[in-house]
Short mmCIF file of C-alpha atoms in Angstrom, two decimals:
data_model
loop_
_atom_site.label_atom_id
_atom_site.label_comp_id
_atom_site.label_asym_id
_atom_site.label_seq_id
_atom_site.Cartn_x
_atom_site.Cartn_y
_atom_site.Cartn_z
CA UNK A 8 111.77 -207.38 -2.64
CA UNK A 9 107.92 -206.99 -2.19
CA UNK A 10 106.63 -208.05 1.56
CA UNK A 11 102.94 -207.19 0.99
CA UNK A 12 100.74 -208.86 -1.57
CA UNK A 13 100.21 -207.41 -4.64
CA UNK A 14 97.61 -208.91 -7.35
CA UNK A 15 100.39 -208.72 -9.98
CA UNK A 16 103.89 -209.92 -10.70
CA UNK A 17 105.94 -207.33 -9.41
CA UNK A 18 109.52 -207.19 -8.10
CA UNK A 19 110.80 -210.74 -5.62
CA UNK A 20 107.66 -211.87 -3.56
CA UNK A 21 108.17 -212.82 -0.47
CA UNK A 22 104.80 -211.51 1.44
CA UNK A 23 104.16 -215.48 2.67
CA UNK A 24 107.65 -215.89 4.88
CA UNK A 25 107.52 -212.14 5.61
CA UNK A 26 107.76 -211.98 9.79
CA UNK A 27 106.09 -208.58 10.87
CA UNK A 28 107.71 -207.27 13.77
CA UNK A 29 110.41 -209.50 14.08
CA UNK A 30 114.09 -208.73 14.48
CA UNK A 31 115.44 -211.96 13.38
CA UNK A 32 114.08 -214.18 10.27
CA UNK A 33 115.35 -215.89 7.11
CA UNK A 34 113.24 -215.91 3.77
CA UNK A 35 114.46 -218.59 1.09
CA UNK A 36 115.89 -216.98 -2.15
CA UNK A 37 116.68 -220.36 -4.12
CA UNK A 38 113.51 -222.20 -2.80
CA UNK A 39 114.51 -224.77 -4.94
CA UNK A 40 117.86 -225.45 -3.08
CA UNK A 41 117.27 -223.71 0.32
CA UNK A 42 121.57 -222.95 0.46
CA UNK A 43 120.82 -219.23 0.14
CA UNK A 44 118.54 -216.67 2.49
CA UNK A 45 117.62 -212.80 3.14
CA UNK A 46 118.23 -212.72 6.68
CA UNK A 47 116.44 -209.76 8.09
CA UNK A 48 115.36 -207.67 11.11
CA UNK A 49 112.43 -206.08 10.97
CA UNK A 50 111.35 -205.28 14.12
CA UNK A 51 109.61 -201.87 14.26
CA UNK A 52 106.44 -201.94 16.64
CA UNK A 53 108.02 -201.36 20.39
CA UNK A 54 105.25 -202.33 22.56
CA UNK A 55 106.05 -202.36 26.17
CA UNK A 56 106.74 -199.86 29.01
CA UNK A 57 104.34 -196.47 28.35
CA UNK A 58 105.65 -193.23 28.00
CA UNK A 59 109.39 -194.80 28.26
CA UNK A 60 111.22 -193.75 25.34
CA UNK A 61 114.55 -194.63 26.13
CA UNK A 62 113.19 -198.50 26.85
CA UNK A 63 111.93 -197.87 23.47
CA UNK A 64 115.50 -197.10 21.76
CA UNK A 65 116.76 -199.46 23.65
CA UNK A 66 114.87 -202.74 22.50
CA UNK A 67 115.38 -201.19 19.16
CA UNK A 68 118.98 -200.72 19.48
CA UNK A 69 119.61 -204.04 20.82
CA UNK A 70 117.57 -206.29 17.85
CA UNK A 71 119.50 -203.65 15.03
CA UNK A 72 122.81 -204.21 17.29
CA UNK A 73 122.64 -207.64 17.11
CA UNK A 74 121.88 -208.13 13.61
CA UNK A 75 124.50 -206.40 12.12
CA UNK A 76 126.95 -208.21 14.51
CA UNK A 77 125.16 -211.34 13.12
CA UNK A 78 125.51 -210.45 9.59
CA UNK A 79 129.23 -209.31 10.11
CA UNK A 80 130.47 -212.89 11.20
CA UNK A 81 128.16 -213.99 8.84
CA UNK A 82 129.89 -212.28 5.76
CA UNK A 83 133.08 -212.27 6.71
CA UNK A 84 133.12 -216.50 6.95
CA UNK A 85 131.99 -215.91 3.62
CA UNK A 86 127.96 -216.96 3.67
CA UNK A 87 126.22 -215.89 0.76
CA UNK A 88 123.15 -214.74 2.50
CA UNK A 89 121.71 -211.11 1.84
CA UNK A 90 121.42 -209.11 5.46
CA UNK A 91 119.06 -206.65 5.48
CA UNK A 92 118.65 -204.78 8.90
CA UNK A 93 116.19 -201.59 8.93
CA UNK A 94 116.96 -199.37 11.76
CA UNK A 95 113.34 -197.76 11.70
CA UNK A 96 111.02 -197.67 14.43
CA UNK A 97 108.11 -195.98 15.84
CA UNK A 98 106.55 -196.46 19.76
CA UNK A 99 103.21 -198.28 20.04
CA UNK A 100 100.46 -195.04 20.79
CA UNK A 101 98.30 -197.76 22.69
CA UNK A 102 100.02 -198.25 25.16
CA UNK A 103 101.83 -194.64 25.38
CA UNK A 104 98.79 -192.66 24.11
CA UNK A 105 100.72 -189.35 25.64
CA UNK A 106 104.02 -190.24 24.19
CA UNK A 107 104.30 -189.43 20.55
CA UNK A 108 107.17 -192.36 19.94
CA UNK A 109 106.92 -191.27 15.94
CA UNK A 110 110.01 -193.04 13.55
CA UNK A 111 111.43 -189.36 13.67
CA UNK A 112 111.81 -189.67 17.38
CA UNK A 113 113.31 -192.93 17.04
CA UNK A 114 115.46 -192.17 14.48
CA UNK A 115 116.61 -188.84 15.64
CA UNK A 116 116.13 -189.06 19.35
CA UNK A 117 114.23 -186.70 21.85
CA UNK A 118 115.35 -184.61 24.39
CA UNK A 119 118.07 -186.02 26.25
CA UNK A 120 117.49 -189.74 24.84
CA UNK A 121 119.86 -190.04 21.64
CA UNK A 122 118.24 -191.94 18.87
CA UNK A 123 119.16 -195.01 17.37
CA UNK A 124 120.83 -193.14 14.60
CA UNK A 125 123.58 -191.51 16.76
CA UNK A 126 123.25 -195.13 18.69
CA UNK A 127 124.13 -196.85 15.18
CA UNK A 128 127.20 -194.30 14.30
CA UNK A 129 128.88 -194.91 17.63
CA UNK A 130 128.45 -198.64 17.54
CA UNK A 131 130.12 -198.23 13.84
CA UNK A 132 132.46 -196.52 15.34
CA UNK A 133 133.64 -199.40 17.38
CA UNK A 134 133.40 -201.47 14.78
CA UNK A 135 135.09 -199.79 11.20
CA UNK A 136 135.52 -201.15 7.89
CA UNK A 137 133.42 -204.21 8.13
CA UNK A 138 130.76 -205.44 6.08
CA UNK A 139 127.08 -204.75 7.42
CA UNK A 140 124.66 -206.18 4.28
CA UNK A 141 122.08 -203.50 3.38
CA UNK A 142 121.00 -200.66 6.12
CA UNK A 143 117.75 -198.94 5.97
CA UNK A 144 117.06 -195.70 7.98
CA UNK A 145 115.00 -192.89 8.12
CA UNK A 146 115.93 -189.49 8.79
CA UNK A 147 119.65 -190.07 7.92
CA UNK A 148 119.97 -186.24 7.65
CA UNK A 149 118.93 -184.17 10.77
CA UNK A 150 118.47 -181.14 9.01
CA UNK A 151 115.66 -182.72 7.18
CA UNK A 152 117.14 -183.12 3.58
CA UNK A 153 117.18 -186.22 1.66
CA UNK A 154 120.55 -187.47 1.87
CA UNK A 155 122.50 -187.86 -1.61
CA UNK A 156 125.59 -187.68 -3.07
CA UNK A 157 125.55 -183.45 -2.45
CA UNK A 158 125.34 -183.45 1.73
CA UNK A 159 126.36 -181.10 3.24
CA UNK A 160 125.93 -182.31 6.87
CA UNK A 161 129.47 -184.06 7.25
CA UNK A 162 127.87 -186.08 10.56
CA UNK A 163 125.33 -188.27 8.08
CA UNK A 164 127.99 -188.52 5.44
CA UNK A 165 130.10 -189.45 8.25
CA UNK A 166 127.51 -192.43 9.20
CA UNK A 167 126.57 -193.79 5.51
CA UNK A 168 131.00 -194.00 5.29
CA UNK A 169 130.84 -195.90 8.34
CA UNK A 170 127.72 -198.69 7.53
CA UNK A 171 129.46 -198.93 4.08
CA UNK A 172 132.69 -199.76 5.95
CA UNK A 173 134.87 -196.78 4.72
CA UNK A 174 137.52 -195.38 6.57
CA UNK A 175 136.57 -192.25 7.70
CA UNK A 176 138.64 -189.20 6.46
CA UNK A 177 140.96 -187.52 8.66
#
């Protein structure tokens, strides 16, 4: 799925219906039919209160939260649509020039404000072994490894069980 324009053919265009910043949208996959979409959140630019990371997370949390609970009822009454939610953020530096709001700080948290990968593994948490669509994070590993298959940090193993809706061992 390509959202920018490129001058060649490459992957599924859909650059023209792409919504930047915004945590709710549909893109037509069958334009010929309209009966199936992408439904995605996208919303990654936090403008608002300066210097107020936890408003930050929060707006974040709430658009990812919301989409996923979307795409849940969604799947489960059997829609054929294709959820895609990325959980990736960053703070706007003009209007918290002294707060450094980076997508590590979002997705990892600062201080005593947990970010909204911790935010996304309780909500999970609440909510096991249901479908979610497709999930993209950053910094899924804390220790700063790229998560695969060989892990060794049993908390982000612990969150890519949960979005896939596994049961969590015992």
């Amino acid at each position: 799925m390509r959202r920018f324009p490129y001058g060649q053919p490459l992957g599924f265009g859909v650059s023209e219906d792409w919504k930047v910043n915004d945590g709710n949208f549909k893109i037509a996959l069958d334009p010929d039919t309209n009966t199936t979409f992408a439904q995605i959140e996208d919303f990654y630019l936090l403008i608002g209160h300066p210097r107020d990371t936890e408003w930050q997370l929060g707006e974040k949390e709430k658009a990812t939260i919301q989409h996923l609970e979307r795409a849940q009822a969604a799947i489960e009454s059997g829609s054929r649509d294709l959820w895609i939610t990325f959980s990736s953020a960053v703070g706007d530096r003009r209007t918290a020039p002294d707060e450094d709001v980076t997508p590590r700080v979002m997705a990892l948290g600062r201080d005593h404000v947990q970010g909204i990968n911790e935010r996304l593994k309780a909500w999970c948490r609440q909510h096991p072994s249901k479908p979610l669509g497709i999930v993209l994070m950053d910094f899924v590993n804390v220790k700063g490894k790229v998560l695969d298959a060989q892990a060794d940090d049993e908390e982000d193993v612990d969150l890519i069980r949960l979005l896939a809706g596994m049961q969590l061992p015992n």
